[in-house]
Short mmCIF file of C-alpha atoms in Angstrom, two decimals:
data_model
loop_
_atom_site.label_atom_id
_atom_site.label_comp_id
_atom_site.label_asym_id
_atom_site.label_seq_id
_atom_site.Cartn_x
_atom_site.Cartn_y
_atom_site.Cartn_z
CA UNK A 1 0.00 0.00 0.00
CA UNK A 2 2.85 2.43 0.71
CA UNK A 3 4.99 3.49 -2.65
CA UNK A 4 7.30 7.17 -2.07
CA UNK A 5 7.89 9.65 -4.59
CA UNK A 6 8.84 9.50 -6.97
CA UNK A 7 7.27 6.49 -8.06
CA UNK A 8 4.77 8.22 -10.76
CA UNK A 9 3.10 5.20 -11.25
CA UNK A 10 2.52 2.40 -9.68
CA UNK A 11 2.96 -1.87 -11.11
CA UNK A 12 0.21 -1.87 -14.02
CA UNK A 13 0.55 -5.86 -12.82
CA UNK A 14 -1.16 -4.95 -9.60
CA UNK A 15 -4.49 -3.55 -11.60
CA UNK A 16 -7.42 -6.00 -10.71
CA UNK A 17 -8.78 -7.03 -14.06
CA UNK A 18 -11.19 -9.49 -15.28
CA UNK A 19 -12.18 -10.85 -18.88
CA UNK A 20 -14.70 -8.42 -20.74
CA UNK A 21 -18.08 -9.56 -20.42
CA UNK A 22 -21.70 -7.78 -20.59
CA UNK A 23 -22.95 -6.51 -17.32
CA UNK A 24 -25.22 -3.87 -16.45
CA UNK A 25 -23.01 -1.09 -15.43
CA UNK A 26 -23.11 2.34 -16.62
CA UNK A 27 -19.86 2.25 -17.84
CA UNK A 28 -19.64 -0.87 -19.92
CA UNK A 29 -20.56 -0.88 -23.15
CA UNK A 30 -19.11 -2.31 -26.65
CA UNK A 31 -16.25 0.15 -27.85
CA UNK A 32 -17.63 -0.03 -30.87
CA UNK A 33 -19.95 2.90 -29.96
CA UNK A 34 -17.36 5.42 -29.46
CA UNK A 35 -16.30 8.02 -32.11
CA UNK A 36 -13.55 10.17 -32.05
CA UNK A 37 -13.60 13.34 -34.43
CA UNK A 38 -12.05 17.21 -34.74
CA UNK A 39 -10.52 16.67 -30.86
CA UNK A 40 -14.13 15.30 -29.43
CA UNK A 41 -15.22 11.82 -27.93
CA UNK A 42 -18.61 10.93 -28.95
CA UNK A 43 -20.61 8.68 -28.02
CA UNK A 44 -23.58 7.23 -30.36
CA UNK A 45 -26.94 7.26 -29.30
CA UNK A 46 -28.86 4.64 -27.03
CA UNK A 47 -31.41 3.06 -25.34
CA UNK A 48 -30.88 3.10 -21.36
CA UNK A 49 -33.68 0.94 -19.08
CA UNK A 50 -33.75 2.37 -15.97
CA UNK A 51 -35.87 0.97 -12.78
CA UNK A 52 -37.12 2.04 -9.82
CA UNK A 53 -39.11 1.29 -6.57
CA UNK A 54 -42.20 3.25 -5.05
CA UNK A 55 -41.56 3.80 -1.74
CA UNK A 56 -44.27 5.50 0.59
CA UNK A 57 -45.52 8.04 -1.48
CA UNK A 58 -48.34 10.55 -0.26
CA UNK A 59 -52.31 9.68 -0.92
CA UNK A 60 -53.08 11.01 -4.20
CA UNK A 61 -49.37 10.61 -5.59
CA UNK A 62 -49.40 9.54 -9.15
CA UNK A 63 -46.80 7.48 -11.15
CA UNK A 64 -46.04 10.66 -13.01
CA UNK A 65 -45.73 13.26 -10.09
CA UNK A 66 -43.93 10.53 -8.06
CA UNK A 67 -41.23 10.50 -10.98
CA UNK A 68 -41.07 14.51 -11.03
CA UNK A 69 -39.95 13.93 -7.25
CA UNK A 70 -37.46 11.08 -7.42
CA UNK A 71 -35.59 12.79 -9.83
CA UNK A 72 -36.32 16.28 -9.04
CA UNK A 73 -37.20 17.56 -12.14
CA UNK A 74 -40.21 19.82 -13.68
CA UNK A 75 -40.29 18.37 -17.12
CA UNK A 76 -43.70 16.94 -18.13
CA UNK A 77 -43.87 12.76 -18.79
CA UNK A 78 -47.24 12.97 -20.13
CA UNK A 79 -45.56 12.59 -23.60
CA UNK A 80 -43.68 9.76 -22.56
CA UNK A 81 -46.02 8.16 -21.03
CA UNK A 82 -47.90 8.35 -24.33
CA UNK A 83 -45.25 6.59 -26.32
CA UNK A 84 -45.21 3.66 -23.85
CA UNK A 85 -42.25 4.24 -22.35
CA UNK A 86 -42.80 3.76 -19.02
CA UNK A 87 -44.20 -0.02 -18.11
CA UNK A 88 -45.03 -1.50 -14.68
CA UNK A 89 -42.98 -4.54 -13.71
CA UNK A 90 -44.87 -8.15 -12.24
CA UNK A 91 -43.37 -10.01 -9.74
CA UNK A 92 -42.54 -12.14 -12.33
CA UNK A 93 -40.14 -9.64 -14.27
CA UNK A 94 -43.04 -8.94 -17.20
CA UNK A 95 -44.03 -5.89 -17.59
CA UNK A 96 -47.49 -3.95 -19.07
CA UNK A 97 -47.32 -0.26 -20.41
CA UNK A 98 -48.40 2.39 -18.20
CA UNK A 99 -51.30 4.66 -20.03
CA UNK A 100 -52.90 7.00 -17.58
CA UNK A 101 -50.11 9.83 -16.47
CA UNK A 102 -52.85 9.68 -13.39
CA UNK A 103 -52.53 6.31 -12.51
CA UNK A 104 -52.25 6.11 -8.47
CA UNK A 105 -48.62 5.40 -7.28
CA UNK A 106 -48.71 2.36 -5.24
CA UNK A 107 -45.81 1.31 -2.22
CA UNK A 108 -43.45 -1.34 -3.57
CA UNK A 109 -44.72 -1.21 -7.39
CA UNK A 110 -41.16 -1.12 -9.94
CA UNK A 111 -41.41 1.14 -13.05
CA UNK A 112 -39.54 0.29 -15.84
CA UNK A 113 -38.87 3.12 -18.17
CA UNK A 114 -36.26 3.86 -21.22
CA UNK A 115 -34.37 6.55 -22.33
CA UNK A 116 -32.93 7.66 -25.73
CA UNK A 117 -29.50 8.88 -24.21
CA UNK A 118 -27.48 11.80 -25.71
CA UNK A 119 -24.64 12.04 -24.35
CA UNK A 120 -22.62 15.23 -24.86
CA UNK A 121 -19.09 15.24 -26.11
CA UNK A 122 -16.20 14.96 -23.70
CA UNK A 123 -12.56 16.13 -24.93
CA UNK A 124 -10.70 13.05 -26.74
CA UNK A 125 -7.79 13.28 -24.58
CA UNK A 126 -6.50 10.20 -22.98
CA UNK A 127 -6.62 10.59 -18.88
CA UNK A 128 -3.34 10.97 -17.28
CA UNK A 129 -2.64 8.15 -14.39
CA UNK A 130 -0.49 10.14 -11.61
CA UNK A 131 -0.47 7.23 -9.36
CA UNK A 132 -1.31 3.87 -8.76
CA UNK A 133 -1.34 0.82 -6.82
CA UNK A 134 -3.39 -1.91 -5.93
CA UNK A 135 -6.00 0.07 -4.37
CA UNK A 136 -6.29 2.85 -5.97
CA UNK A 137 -5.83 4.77 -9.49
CA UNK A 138 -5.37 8.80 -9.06
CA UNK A 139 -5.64 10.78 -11.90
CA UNK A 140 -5.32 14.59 -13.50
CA UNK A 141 -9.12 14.64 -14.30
CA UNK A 142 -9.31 16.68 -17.78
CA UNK A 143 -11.76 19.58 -17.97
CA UNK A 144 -15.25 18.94 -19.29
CA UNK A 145 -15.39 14.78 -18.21
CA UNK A 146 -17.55 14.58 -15.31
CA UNK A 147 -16.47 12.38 -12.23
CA UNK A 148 -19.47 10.96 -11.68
CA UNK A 149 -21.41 8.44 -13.66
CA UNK A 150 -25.02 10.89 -13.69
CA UNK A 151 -27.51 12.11 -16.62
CA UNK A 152 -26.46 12.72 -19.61
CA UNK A 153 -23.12 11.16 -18.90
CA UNK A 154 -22.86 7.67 -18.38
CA UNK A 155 -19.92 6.25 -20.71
CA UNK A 156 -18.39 9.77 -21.38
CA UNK A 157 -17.96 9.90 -17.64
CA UNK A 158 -14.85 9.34 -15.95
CA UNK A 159 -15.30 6.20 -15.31
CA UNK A 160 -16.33 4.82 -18.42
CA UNK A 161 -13.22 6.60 -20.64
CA UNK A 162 -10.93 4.91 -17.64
CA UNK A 163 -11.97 1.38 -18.69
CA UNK A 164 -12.36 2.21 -22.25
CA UNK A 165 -8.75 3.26 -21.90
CA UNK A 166 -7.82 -0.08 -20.62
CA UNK A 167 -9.93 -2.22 -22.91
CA UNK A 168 -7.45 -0.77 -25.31
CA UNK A 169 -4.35 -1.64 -23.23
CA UNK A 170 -5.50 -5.06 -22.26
CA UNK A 171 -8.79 -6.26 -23.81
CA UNK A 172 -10.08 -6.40 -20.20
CA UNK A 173 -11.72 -4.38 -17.74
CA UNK A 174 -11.64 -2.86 -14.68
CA UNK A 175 -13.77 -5.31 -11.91
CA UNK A 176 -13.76 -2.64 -9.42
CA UNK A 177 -14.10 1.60 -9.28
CA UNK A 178 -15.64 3.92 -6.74
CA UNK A 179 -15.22 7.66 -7.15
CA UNK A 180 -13.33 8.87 -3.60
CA UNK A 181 -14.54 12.30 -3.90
CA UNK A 182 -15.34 14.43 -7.30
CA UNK A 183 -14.86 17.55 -9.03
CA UNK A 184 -17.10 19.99 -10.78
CA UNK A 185 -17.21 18.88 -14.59
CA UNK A 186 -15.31 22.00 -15.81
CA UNK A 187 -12.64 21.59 -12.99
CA UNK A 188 -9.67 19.57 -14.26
CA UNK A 189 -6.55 18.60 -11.45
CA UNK A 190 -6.61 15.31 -8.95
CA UNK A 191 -9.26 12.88 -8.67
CA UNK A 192 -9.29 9.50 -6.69
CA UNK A 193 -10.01 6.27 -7.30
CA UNK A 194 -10.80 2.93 -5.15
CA UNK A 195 -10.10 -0.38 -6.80
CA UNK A 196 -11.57 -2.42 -3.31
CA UNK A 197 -13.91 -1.34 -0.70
CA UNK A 198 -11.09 -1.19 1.77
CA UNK A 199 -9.35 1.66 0.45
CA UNK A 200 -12.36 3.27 -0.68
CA UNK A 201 -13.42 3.29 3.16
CA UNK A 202 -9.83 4.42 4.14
CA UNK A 203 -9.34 7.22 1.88
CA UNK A 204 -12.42 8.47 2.14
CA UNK A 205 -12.08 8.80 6.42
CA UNK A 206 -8.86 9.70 5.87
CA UNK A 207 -10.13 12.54 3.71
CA UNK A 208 -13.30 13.65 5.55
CA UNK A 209 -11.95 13.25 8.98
CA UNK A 210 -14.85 12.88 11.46
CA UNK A 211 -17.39 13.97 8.97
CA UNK A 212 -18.90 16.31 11.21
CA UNK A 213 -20.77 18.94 8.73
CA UNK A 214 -18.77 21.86 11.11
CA UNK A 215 -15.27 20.20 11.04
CA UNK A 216 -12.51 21.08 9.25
CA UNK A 217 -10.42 18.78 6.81
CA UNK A 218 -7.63 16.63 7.67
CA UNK A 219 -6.66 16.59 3.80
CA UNK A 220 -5.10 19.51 2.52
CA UNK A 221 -6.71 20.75 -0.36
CA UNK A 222 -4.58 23.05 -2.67
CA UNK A 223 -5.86 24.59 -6.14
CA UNK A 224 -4.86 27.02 -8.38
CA UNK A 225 -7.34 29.54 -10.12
CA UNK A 226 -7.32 32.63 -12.97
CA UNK A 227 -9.73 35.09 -11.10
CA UNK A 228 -10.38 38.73 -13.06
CA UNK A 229 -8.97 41.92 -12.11
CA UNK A 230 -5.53 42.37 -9.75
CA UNK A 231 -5.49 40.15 -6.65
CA UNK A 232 -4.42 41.96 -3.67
CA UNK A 233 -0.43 40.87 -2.64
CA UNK A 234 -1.71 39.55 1.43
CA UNK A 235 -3.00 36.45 2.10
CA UNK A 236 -6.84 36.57 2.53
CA UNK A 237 -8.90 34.22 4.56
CA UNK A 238 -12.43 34.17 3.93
CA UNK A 239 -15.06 32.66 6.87
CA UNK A 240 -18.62 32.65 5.10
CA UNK A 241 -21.25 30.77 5.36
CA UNK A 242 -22.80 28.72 2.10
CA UNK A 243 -26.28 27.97 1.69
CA UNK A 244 -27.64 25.85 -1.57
CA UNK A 245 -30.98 25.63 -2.99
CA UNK A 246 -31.66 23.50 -5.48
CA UNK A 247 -33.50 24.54 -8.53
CA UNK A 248 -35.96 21.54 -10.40
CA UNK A 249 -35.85 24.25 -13.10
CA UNK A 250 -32.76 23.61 -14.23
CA UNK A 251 -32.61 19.47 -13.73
CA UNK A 252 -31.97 17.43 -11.83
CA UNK A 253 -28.35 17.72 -9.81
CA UNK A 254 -28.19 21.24 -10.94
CA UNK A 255 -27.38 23.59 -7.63
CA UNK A 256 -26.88 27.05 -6.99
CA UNK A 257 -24.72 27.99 -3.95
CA UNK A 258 -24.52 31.44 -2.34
CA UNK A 259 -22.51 33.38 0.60
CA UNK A 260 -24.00 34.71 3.54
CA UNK A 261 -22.38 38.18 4.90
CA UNK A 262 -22.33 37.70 9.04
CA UNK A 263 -25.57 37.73 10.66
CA UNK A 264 -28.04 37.11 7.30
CA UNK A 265 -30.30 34.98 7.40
CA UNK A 266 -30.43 32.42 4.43
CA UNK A 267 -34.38 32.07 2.38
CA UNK A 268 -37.00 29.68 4.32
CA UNK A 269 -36.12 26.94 1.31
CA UNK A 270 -32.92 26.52 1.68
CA UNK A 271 -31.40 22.90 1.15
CA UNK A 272 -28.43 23.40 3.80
CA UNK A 273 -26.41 25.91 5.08
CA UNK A 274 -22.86 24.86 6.25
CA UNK A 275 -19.24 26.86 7.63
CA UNK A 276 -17.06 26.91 4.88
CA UNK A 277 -13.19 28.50 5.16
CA UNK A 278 -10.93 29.24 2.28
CA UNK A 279 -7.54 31.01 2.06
CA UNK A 280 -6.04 33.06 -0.87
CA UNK A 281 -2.83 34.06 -1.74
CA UNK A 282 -1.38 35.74 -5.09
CA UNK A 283 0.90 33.71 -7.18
CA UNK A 284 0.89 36.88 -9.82
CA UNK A 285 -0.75 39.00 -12.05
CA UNK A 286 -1.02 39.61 -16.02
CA UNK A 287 -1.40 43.19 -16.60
CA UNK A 288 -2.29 42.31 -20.98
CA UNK A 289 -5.38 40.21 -20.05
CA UNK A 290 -5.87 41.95 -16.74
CA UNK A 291 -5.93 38.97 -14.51
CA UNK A 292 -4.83 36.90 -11.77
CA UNK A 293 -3.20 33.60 -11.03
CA UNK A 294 -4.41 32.71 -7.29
CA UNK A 295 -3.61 29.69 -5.28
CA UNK A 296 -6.59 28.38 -2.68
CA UNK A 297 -6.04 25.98 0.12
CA UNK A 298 -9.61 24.44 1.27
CA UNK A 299 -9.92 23.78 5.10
CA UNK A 300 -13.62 23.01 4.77
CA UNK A 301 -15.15 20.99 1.68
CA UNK A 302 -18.30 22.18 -0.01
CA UNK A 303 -20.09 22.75 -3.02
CA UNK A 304 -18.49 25.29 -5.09
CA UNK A 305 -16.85 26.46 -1.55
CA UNK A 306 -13.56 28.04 -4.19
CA UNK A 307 -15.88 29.74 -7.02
CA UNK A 308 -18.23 31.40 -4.55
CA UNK A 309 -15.87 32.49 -1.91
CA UNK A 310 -14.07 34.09 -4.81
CA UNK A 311 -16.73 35.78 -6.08
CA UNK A 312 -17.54 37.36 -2.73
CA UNK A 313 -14.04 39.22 -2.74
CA UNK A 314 -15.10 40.41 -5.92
CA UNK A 315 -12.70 38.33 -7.97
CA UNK A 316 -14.62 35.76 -9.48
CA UNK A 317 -12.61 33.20 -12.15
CA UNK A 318 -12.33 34.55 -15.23
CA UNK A 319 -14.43 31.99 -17.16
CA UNK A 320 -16.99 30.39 -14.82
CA UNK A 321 -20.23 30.73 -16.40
CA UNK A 322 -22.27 30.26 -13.11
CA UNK A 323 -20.54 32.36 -10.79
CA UNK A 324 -18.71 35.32 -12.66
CA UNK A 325 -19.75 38.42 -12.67
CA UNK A 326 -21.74 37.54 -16.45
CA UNK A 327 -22.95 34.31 -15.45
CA UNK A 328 -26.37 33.59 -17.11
CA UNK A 329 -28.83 32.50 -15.90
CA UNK A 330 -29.40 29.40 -17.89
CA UNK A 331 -26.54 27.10 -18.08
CA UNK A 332 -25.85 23.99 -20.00
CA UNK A 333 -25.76 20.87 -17.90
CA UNK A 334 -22.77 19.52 -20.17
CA UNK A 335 -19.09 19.97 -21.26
CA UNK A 336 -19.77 21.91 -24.00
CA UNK A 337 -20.15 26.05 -23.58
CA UNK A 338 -20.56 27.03 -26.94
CA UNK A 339 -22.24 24.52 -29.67
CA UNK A 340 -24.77 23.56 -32.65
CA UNK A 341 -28.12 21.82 -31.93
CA UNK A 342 -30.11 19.51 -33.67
CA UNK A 343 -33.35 17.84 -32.31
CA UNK A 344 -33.35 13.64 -32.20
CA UNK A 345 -36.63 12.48 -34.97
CA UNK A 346 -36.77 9.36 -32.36
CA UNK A 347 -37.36 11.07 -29.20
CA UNK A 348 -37.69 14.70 -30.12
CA UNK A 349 -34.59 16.25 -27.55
CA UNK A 350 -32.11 18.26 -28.83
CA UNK A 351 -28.69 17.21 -28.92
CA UNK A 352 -24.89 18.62 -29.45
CA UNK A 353 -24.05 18.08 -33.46
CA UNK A 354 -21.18 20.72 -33.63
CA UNK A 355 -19.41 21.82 -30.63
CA UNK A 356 -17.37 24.69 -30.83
CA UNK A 357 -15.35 24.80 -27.45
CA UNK A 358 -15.06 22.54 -24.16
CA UNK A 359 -16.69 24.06 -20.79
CA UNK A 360 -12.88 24.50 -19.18
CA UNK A 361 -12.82 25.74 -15.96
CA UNK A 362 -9.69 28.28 -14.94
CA UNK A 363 -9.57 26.14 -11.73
CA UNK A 364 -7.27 23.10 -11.12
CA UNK A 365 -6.72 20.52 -8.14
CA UNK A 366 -2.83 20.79 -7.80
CA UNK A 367 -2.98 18.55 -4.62
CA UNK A 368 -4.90 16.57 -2.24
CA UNK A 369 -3.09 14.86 0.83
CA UNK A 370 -1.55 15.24 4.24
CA UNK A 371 1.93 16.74 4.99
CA UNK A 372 3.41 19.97 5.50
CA UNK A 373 6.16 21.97 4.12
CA UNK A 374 8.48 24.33 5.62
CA UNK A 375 5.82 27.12 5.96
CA UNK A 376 3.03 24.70 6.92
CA UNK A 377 1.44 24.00 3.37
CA UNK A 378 1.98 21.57 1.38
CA UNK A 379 5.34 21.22 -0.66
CA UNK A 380 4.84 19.77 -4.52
CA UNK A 381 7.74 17.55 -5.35
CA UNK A 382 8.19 19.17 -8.76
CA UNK A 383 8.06 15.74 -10.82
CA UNK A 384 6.71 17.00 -14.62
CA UNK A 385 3.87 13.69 -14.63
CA UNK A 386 2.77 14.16 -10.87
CA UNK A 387 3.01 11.61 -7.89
CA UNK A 388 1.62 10.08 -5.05
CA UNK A 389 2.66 8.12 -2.28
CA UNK A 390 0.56 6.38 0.42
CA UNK A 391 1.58 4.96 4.58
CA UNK A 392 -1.63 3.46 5.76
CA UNK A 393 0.00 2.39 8.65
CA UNK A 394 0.33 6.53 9.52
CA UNK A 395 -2.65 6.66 8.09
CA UNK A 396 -1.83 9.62 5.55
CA UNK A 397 -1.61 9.96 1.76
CA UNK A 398 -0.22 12.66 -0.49
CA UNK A 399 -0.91 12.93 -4.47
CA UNK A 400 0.46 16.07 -6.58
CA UNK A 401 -0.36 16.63 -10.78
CA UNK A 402 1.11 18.72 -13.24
CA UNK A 403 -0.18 22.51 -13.35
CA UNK A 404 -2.13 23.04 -15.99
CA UNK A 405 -1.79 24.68 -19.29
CA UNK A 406 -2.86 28.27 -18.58
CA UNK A 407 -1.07 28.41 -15.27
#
């Protein structure tokens, strides 16, 4: 379990792999499916079954309105519902269609429905592999690949351009991968990765400490931004409070965080509100574009704790599209920022056809892990393809990437 710098990468013998074979998994599919064109990975469209189980839902709950809640999302299935897409499993695994959007939601009953999946395009680079043992795979998580395996990304997640990668090294798969923790989708920099339940259970105490939703982290977090205007020289510290509400408007998954000034009150609605502590420091500053290069140690972990706090100094990054001082309202819930769209004659949603640029983030996780350098932060080794190195018996673990390209 324990390899030292600089060891980049760890035995590929030691990778736990088993023969390809069809299983249900969101990221498993035939290779066949994948396209790669002008820089892009595509991925062609499919069917997708999903399933799920009624449990205690309110008198006078419909199928339809108990869907809107599960997945918290305002879209109308009435259409759907129309087409037959939605069918009520038997005991017995058959299954009849659903008509009546109205039909009374009963405890226990399974709904089977499909799903004509889009997935948008995810850059075609091949994901960098920092570190790895046995137990765990840490990479430098491109820009505009999500971590986590959720709608529309299943096999342009993270996950599923992993194991494609290795299907291409070794004809086999992965057997075993847990995300440890993620990253927003236009956030590129370390990501971890359990190969076993054991380490996934260590790293992620290791990481989150006591879990108390007040503590602070034993892992020290360390990213670098590109914020607009002229960062002031002094370290800044900033203690403010988060709250999230999140808006069925937009989809499901799709969150909005905000700051609290000391002594406001957050709305009624809220989802949570939580501490949050972040500290700033200058690494310089480009007078020809007119912005920053900051770095940001994270004591506390939460939802877009980095882009908010920055935007309430006033220096928000230079390209986030939800929390810079132009941030629309509306944004896309995919890699993609600026594209071409073309609605689908089987299931009438609109889908990428010619994307223009990836949704890149200026914000990058340099470093995740526990040590300290001479002035008590954490001290990057300096080796060009990153590193890691792991002492469970001391319980700590430190992983470093490359900066990235704009740094």
């Amino acid at each position: 379990f324990f390899e030292s710098c600089p060891g980049h990468v760890g035995s590929r013998d030691t990778m736990k792999l088993v023969d390809l074979r069809d299983k249900d998994d969101d990221w498993d599919y035939d290779d066949a499916c994948v396209e790669i064109r002008d820089g892009f990975r595509w991925i062609l469209p499919y069917y997708k079954e999903h399933e799920f189980r009624v449990s205690n839902p309110q008198p006078g709950d419909t199928v339809a309105a108990v869907f809107r809640k599960k997945f918290n999302t305002a879209r109308s299935v009435s259409k759907d519902i129309a087409k037959g897409k939605y069918r009520r499993v038997a005991i017995d695994g058959t299954d009849e269609a659903i008509t009546d959007e109205y039909m009374p939601a009963e405890d226990g009953m399974v709904i089977r429905y499909s799903v004509h999946v889009h997935e948008p395009p995810v850059t075609a680079d091949p994901i960098p592999i920092v570190y790895e043992d046995a137990h765990c795979i840490v990479i430098n998580k491109p820009a505009s690949i999500p971590s986590q395996v959720s709608p529309p990304f299943y096999r342009n997640s993270v996950l599923g351009v992993l194991c494609s990668q290795e299907r291409s090294r070794a004809g086999q798969r992965l057997k075993f991968l847990s995300i440890i923790h993620r990253l927003d989708l236009p956030t590129s920099g370390i990501l971890m990765i359990g190969k076993n339940n054991e380490a996934v259970t260590h790293l992620r105490q290791a990481m989150n400490g006591d879990g108390g939703s007040e503590s602070e982290l034993p892992t020290r977090k360390h990213y670098v931004a590109r914020v607009k205007c002229n960062f002031p020289d002094d370290q800044i510290t900033v203690n403010k409070r988060l709250w999230c509400k999140t808006d069925a408007r937009r989809g499901a998954g799709e969150v909005r965080v905000r700051y609290l000034e000391d002594g406001e009150d957050p709305p009624p609605d809220h989802d949570w509100v939580k501490s949050a502590r972040t500290m700033f420091r200058k690494i310089g500053y480009d007078a020809e574009t007119g912005t920053s290069t900051v770095n940001c140690w994270l004591a506390t972990g939460r939802t877009h704790q980095i882009r908010v706090h920055l935007l309430s100094l006033g220096y928000p990054i230079v390209n986030d599209p939800d929390y810079g001082w132009s941030a629309s309202k509306k944004t896309k819930k995919s890699g993609i920022q600026e594209c071409d769209m073309q609605k689908c004659a089987d299931c009438g949603c609109s889908y990428i056809v010619n994307p223009l640029r990836l949704n890149m983030l200026y914000l990058h996780a340099l470093s995740y892990g526990q040590w300290e350098g001479p002035d008590g932060r954490d001290e990057p080794c300096g080796c060009p393809e990153g590193c890691g190195r792991q002492d469970p018996a001391q319980g700590t673990y430190a992983f470093h990437c490359p900066p990235p390209p704009w740094l």
